[in-house]
Coordinates of C-alpha atoms in Angstrom, one line a residue:
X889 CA 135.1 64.5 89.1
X890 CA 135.5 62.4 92.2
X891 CA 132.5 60.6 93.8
X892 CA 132.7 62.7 97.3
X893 CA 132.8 65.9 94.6
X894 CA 129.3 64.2 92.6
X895 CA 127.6 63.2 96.2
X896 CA 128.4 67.0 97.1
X897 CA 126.8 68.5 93.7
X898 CA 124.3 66.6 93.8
X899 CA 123.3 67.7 97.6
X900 CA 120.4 70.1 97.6
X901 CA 120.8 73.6 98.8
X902 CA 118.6 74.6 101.9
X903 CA 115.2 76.0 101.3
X904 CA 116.6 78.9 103.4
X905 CA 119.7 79.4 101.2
X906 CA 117.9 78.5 98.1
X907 CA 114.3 80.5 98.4
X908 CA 115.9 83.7 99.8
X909 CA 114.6 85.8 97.6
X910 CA 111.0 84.0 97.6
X911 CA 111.1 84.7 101.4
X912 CA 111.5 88.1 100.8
X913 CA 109.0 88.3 98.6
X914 CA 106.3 86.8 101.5
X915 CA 108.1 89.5 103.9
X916 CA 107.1 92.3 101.6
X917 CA 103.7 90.5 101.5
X918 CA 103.5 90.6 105.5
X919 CA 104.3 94.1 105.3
X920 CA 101.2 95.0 103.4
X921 CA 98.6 92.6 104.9
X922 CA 99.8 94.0 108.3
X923 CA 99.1 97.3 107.2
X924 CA 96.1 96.4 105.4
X925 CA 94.3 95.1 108.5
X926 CA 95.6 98.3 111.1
X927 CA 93.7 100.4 108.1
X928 CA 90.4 98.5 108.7
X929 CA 90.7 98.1 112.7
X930 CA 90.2 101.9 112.4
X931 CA 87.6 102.7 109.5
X932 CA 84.1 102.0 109.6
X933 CA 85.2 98.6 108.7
X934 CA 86.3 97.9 112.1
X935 CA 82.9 95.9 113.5
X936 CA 82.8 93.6 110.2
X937 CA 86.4 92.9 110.8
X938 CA 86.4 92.0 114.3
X939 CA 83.3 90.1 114.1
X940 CA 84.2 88.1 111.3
X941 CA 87.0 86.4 113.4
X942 CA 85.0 85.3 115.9
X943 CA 82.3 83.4 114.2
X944 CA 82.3 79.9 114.5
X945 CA 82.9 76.9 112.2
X946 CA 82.9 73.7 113.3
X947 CA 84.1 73.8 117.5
X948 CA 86.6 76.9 116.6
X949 CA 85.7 80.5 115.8
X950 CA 87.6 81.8 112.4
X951 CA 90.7 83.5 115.2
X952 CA 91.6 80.2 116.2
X953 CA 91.2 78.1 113.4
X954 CA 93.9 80.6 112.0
X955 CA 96.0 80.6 115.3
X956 CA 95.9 76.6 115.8
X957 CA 95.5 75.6 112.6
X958 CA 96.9 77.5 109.9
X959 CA 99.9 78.2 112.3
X960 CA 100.0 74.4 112.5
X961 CA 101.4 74.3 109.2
X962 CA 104.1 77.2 109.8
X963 CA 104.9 76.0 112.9
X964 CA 105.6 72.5 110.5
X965 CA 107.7 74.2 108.1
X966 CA 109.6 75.7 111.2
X967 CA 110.5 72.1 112.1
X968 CA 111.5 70.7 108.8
X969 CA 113.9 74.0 108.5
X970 CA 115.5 73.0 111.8
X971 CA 115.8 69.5 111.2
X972 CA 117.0 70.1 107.3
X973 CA 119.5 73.3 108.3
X974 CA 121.1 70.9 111.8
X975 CA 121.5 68.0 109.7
X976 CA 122.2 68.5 106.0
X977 CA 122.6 72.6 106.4
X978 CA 124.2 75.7 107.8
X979 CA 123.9 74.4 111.0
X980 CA 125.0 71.0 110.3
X981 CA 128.3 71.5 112.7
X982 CA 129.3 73.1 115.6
X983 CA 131.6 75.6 113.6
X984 CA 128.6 77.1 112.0
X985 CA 126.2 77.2 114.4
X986 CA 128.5 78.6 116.7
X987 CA 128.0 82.6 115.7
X988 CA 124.0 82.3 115.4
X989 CA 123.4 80.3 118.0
X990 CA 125.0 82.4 120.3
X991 CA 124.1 85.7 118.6
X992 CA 120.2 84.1 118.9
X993 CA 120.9 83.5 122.9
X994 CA 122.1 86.7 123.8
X995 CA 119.0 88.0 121.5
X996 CA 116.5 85.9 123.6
X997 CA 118.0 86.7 127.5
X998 CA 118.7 90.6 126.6
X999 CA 114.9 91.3 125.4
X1000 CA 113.3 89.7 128.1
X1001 CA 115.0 90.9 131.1
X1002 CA 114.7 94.6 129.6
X1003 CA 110.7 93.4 129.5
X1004 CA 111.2 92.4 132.7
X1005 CA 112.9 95.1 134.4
X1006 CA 109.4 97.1 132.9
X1007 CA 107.1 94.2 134.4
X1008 CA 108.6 92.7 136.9
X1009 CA 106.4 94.4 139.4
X1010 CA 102.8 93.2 137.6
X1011 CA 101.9 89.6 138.1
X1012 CA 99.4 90.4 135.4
X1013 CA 101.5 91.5 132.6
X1014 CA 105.2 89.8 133.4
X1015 CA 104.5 86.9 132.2
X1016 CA 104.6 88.3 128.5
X1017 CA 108.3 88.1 129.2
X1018 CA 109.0 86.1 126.3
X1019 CA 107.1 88.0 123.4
X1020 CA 110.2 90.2 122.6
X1021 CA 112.7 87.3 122.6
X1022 CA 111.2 86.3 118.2
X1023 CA 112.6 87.3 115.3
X1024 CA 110.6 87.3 112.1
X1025 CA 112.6 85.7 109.5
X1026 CA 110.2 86.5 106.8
X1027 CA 110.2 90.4 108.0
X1028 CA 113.2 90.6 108.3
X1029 CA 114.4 88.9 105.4
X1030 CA 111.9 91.2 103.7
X1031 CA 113.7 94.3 104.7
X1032 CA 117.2 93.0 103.9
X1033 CA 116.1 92.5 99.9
X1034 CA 115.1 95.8 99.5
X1035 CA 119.2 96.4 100.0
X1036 CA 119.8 94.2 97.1
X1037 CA 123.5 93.0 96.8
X1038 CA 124.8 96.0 98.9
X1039 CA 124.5 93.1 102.1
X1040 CA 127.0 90.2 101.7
X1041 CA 125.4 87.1 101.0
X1042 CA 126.8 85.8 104.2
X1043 CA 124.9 88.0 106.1
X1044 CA 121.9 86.8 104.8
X1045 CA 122.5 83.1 106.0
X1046 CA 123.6 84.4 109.0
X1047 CA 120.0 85.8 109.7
X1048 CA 118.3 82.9 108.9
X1049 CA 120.5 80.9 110.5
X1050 CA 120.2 83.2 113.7
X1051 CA 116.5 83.0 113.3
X1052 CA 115.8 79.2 112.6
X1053 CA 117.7 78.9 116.1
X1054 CA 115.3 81.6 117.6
X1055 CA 112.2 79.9 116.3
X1056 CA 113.7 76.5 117.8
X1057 CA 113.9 78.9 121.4
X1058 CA 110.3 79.9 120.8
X1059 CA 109.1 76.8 120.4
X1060 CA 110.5 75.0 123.4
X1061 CA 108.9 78.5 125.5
X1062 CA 105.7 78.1 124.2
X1063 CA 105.5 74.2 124.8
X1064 CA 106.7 74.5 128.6
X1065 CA 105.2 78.3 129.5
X1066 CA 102.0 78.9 127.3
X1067 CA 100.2 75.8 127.9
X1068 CA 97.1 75.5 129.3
X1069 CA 95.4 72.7 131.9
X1070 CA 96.5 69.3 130.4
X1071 CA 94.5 66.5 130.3
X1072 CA 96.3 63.4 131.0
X1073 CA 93.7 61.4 128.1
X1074 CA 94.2 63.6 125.1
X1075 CA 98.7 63.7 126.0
X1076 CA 98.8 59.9 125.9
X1077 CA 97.1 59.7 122.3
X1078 CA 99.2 62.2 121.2
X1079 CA 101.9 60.3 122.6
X1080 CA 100.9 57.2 120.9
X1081 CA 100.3 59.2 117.3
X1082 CA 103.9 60.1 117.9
X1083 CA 105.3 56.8 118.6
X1084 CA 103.4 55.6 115.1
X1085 CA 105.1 58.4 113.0
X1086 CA 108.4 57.3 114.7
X1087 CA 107.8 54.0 113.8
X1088 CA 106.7 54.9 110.6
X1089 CA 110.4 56.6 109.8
X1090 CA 112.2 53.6 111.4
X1091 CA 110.5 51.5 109.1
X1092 CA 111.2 53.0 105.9
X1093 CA 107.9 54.1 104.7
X1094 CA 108.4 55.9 101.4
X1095 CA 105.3 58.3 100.8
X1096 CA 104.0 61.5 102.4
X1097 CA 100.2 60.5 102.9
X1098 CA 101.0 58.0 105.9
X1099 CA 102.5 60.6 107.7
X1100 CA 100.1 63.4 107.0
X1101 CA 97.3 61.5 108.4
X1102 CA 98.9 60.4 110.8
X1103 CA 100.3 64.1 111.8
X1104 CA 96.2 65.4 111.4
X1105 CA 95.3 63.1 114.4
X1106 CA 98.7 64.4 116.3
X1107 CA 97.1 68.1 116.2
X1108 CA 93.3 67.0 117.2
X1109 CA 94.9 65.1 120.8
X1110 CA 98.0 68.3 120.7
X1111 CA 94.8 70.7 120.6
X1112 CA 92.7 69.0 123.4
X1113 CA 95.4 68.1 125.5
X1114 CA 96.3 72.0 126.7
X1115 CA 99.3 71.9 125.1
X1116 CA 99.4 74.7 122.4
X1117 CA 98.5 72.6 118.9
X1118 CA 101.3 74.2 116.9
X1119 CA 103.5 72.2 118.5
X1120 CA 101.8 69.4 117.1
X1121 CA 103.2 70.5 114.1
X1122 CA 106.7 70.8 115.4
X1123 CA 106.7 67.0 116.4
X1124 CA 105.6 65.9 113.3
X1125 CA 108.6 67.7 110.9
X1126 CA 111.0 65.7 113.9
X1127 CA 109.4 62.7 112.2
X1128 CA 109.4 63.0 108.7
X1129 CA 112.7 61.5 106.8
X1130 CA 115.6 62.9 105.5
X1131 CA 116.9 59.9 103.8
X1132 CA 117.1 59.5 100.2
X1133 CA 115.5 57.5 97.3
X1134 CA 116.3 53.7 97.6
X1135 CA 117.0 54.3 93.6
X1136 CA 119.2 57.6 94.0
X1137 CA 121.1 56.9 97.1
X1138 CA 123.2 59.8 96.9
X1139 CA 120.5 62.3 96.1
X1140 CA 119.3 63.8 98.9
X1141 CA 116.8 66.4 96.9
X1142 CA 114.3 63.3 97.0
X1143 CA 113.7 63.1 100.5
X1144 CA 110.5 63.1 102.0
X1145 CA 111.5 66.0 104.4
X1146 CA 112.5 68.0 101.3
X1147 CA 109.8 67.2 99.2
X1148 CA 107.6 68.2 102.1
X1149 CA 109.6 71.3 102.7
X1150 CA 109.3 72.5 99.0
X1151 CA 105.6 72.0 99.0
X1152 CA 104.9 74.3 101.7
X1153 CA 107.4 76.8 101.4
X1154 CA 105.4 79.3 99.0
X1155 CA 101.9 78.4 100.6
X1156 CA 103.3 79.1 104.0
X1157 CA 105.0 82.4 102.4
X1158 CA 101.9 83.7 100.5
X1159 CA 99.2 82.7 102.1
X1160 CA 99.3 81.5 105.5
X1161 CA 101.4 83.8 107.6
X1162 CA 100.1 86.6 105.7
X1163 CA 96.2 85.7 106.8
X1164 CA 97.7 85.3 110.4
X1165 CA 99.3 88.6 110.2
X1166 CA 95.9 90.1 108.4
X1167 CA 94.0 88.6 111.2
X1168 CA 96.1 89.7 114.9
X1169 CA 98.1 92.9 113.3
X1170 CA 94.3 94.9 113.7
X1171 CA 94.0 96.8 116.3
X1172 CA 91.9 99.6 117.0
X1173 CA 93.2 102.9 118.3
X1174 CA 89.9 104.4 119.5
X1175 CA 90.0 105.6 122.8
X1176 CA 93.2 105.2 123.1
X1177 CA 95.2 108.2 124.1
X1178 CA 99.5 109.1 124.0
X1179 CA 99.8 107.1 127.5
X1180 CA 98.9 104.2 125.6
X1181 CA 102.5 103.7 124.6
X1182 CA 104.2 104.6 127.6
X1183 CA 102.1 101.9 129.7
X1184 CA 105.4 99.3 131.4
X1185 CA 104.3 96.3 128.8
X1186 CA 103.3 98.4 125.6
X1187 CA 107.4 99.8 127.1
X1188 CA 108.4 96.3 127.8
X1189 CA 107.4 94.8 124.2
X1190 CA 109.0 97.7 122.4
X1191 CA 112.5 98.6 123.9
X1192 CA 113.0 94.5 124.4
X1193 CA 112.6 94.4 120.1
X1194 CA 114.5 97.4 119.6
X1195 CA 117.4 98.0 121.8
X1196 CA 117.1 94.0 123.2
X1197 CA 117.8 92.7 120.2
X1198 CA 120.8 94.9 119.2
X1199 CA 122.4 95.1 122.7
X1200 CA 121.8 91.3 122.5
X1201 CA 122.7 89.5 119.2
X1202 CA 125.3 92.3 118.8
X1203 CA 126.9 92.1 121.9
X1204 CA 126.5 87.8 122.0
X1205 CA 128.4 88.4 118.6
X1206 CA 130.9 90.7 119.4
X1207 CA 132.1 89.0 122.4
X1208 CA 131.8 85.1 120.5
X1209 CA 134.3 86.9 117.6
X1210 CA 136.3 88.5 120.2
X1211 CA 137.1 85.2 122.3
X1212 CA 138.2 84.0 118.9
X1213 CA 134.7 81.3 119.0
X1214 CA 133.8 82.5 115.6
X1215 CA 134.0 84.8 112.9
X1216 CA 132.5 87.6 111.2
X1217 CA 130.4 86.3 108.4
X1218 CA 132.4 86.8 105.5
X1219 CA 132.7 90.1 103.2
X1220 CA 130.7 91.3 106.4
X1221 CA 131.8 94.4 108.5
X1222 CA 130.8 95.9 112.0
X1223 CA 128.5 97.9 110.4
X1224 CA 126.6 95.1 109.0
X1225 CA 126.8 93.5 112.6
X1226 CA 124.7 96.6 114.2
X1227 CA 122.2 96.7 110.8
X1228 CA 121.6 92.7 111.0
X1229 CA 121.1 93.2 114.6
X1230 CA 118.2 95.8 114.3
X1231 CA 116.5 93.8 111.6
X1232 CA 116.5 90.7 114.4
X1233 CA 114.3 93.1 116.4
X1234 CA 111.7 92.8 114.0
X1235 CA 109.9 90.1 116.0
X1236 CA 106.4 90.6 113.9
X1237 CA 104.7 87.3 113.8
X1238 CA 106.3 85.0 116.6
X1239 CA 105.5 88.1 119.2
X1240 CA 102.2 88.5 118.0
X1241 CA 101.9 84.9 118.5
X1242 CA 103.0 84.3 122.0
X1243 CA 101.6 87.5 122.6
X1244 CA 98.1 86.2 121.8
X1245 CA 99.1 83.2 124.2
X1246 CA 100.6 84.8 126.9
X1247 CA 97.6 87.7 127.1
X1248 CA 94.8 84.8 125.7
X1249 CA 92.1 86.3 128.4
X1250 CA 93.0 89.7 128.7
X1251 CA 92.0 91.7 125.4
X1252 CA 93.4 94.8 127.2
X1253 CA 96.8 94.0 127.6
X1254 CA 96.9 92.1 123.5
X1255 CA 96.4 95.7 122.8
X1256 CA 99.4 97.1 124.6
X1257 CA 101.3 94.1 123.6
X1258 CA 100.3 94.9 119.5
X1259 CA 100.9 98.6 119.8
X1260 CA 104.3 97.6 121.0
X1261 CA 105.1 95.0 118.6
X1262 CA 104.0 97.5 115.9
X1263 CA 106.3 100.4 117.5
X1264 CA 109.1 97.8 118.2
X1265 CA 109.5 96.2 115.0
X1266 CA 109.0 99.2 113.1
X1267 CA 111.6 101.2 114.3
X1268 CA 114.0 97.8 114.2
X1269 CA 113.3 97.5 110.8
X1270 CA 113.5 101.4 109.1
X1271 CA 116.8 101.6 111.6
X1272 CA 118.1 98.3 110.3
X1273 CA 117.7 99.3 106.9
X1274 CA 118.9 102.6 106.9
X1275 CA 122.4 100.8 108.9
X1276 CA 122.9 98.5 106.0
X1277 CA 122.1 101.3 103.8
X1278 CA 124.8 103.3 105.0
X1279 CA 127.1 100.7 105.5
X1280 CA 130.2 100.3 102.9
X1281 CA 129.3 97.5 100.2
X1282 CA 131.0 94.3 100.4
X1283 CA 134.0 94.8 97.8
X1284 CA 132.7 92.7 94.8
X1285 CA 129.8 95.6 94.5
X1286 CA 132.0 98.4 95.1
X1287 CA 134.6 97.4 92.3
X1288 CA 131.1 96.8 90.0

C-alpha cells in the first residue's frame, strides 16, 4: 500500500457520515419529546409545565438557561461539523459543495419570500421571515432511517450536507438580525476571549481544558453583550484545532476538533436537543379556535416549510444539474430529489429557535409561529416519507 493510500485509511470518516444512524436515533428521540410536551401543554399538567420554565436559577429562569445555554453546546457542535465537513469532509471542495450549497440557498430565499408575501404587510410579524428558512438535520435524518436502505446512501450525505450549509445560513441570520441592544463593554471582552482561543490554536496548545475555559468566559461576555449567546458557541468550534497528534502525524482521528466532536455528538443527540424540543414544542391549544391556523404568520411559517422548501432545494437542484454544475447524487433518482426535498421542510428545532428570537416579547405570535412549525414540518416529513417510500430502490436493493 502506498503512503498517500495509508494517510487516506487512516483519515477519519465525518461524524455526519460516520454517526448516521446515531443521528437518527436522536431524530426519533425528538419526535417523541416533542409530542410528549404538546400532550402536557394541554392536560391538567399544563400550569406545572409552564411554570416550571420560568423559575429562576441563578440570573436565568429554567427557558433560557435551556435556550442560551444548553443550545450553546448544539450550536458548538454545529460549528465543529462545518469546520470538520469544509475542511477534511463532504464539503472539503468546490465539487461537492456545489449541489447542497446551492440546493440549501434556494431552500433559504424560496421559504422566506413565501413568509413574506403572507407578512409583508405586518411590521409586527414580518420580521419572522427567516424561521422557515432551517432544516432539522436530526428530524429529518430521523425520518429518512425509518426507510432503511430503500434511500441511496448518497442521499443521505446529501441531506446533511444540505443541512450543515443551512445551519451555517442560520447562524450568520441570527448573529446580524436577532440580536438585541449591544453593549460596546461586554463585545470587546468577548472580542479579547476570542483573540486568546486564536492564539491558543496558533500556538499549538495540545489539550481541550484551555479551550473550554476559555470558550465558558466567551458565552458569559456573548450573553451580556446582546448578541445571541449561541453564537458564542459557534466562534469557539472556529477555534478549536484540526491538526493532528505531534506523535501520529498522519492521523487525523486525534485532533482536538474530533475528539471534541465525538464527545458531544450523543449528549447533544440524546439529551440536549431533545430538552430544548421538550421545553418550546408545548403549546396550549385552549382558546384557540380553526382561524388559528389560517392567521398570515401561523400561513407564513407553514407553506414556507412545506412548499418553500420543495419549490426551493428542488428547483435550486434541478436547475444546478441541468446547467451541468452538478450531479444527481449517486444511485439517486428524481423521485428521491422531491422526497429529500420534503424532508428539508422539516425545520423543527432551528425554527423553533429563531422563532423564540424573532417573536422573544410577543407570546402571541410564538403561538402562531409553533402551530405552524408543528403543521409545517409535519406534513414535510409524512409527505417526505411516503415520496421515498414510493420511490424505486436504488438497484443494489432491488436485485437483493
Amino acid at each position: 500500500m502506498s503512503d498517500a493510500m495509508r494517510k487516506l485509511a487512516r483519515r477519519p470518516v465525518s461524524i455526519l457520515r460516520g454517526f448516521l444512524d446515531s443521528e437518527a436515533a436522536g431524530g426519533l428521540i425528538l419526535m417523541a419529546t416533542a409530542a410528549v410536551a404538546l400532550v402536557i401543554a394541554n392536560s391538567p399538567l399544563a400550569p406545572t409545565y409552564f411554570a416550571a420554565l420560568g423559575v429562576y436559577v441563578g440570573p436565568l429562569n429554567v427557558s433560557h438557561w435551556i435556550n442560551d445555554g444548553l443550545m450553546a453546546v448544539f450550536f458548538l457542535l454545529v460549528g465543529l461539523e462545518i469546520k470538520r465537513e469544509m475542511l477534511d469532509g463532504q464539503l472539503a471542495s468546490w465539487s461537492n459543495r456545489a449541489l447542497p450549497g446551492i440546493a440549501a440557498a434556494g431552500g433559504m430565499v424560496v421559504p422566506a419570500l413565501i413568509f413574506l408575501a403572507f407578512n409583508a404587510g405586518s411590521a409586527e410579524t414580518s420580521r419572522g421571515w427567516a424561521i422557515p428558512t432551517a432544516t432539522d438535520i436530526a428530524f429529518a435524518l430521523g425520518v429518512m432511517s425509518l426507510l432503511g436502505p430503500r434511500v441511496p446512501a448518497a442521499l443521505k450525505v446529501f441531506l446533511a450536507a444540505l443541512a450543515i450549509i443551512d445551519d451555517l445560513g442560520a447562524v450568520v441570520i441570527i448573529a446580524l438580525f436577532y440580536s438585541g441592544a449591544l453593549s460596546l463593554f461586554d463585545l470587546a471582552c468577548a472580542a479579547v476571549a476570542l483573540t486568546v482561543l486564536v492564539g491558543m490554536n496558533r500556538f499549538g496548545v495540545s489539550r481541550l481544558w484551555p479551550f473550554l475555559l476559555i470558550g465558558a468566559v466567551l458565552w458569559f461576555f456573548v450573553l451580556r453583550s446582546g448578541v445571541h449567546a449561541t453564537i458564542a458557541g459557534v466562534l469557539l468550534a472556529l477555534t478549536i484545532p484540526l491538526r493532528p497528534a505531534p506523535a501520529a502525524p498522519d492521523d487525523m482521528a486525534h485532533s482536538l476538533l474530533h475528539q471534541l466532536e465525538h464527545a458531544l455528538h450523543k449528549p447533544v443527540a440524546f439529551l440536549v436537543v431533545p430538552i430544548f424540543g421538550f421545553a418550546n414544542a408545548g403549546v396550549s391549544f385552549a382558546g384557540l379556535g380553526a382561524d388559528a391556523i389560517t392567521q398570515p404568520l401561523t400561513l407564513g411559517v407553514a407553506l414556507g416549510l412545506l412548499l418553500g422548501k420543495l419549490i426551493g432545494v428542488f428547483g435550486a437542484s434541478a436547475l444546478a444539474i441541468r446547467f451541468g454544475i452538478a450531479t444527481l447524487p449517486f444511485r439517486a433518482n428524481w423521485t428521491h430529489m422531491v422526497g429529500v426535498s420534503l424532508l428539508c421542510g422539516i425545520g423543527f428545532t432551528m425554527s423553533l429557535f429563531i422563532g423564540l428570537l424573532a417573536f422573544a416579547d410577543y407570546p402571541a405570535q410564538q403561538a402562531g409561529v409553533k402551530i405552524g412549525i408543528l403543521i409545517g414540518s409535519g406534513l414535510a416529513g409524512v409527505l417526505g416519507w411516503l415520496v421515498l417510500r414510493l420511490a424505486p430502490a436504488p438497484r443494489e436493493v432491488r436485485a437483493a
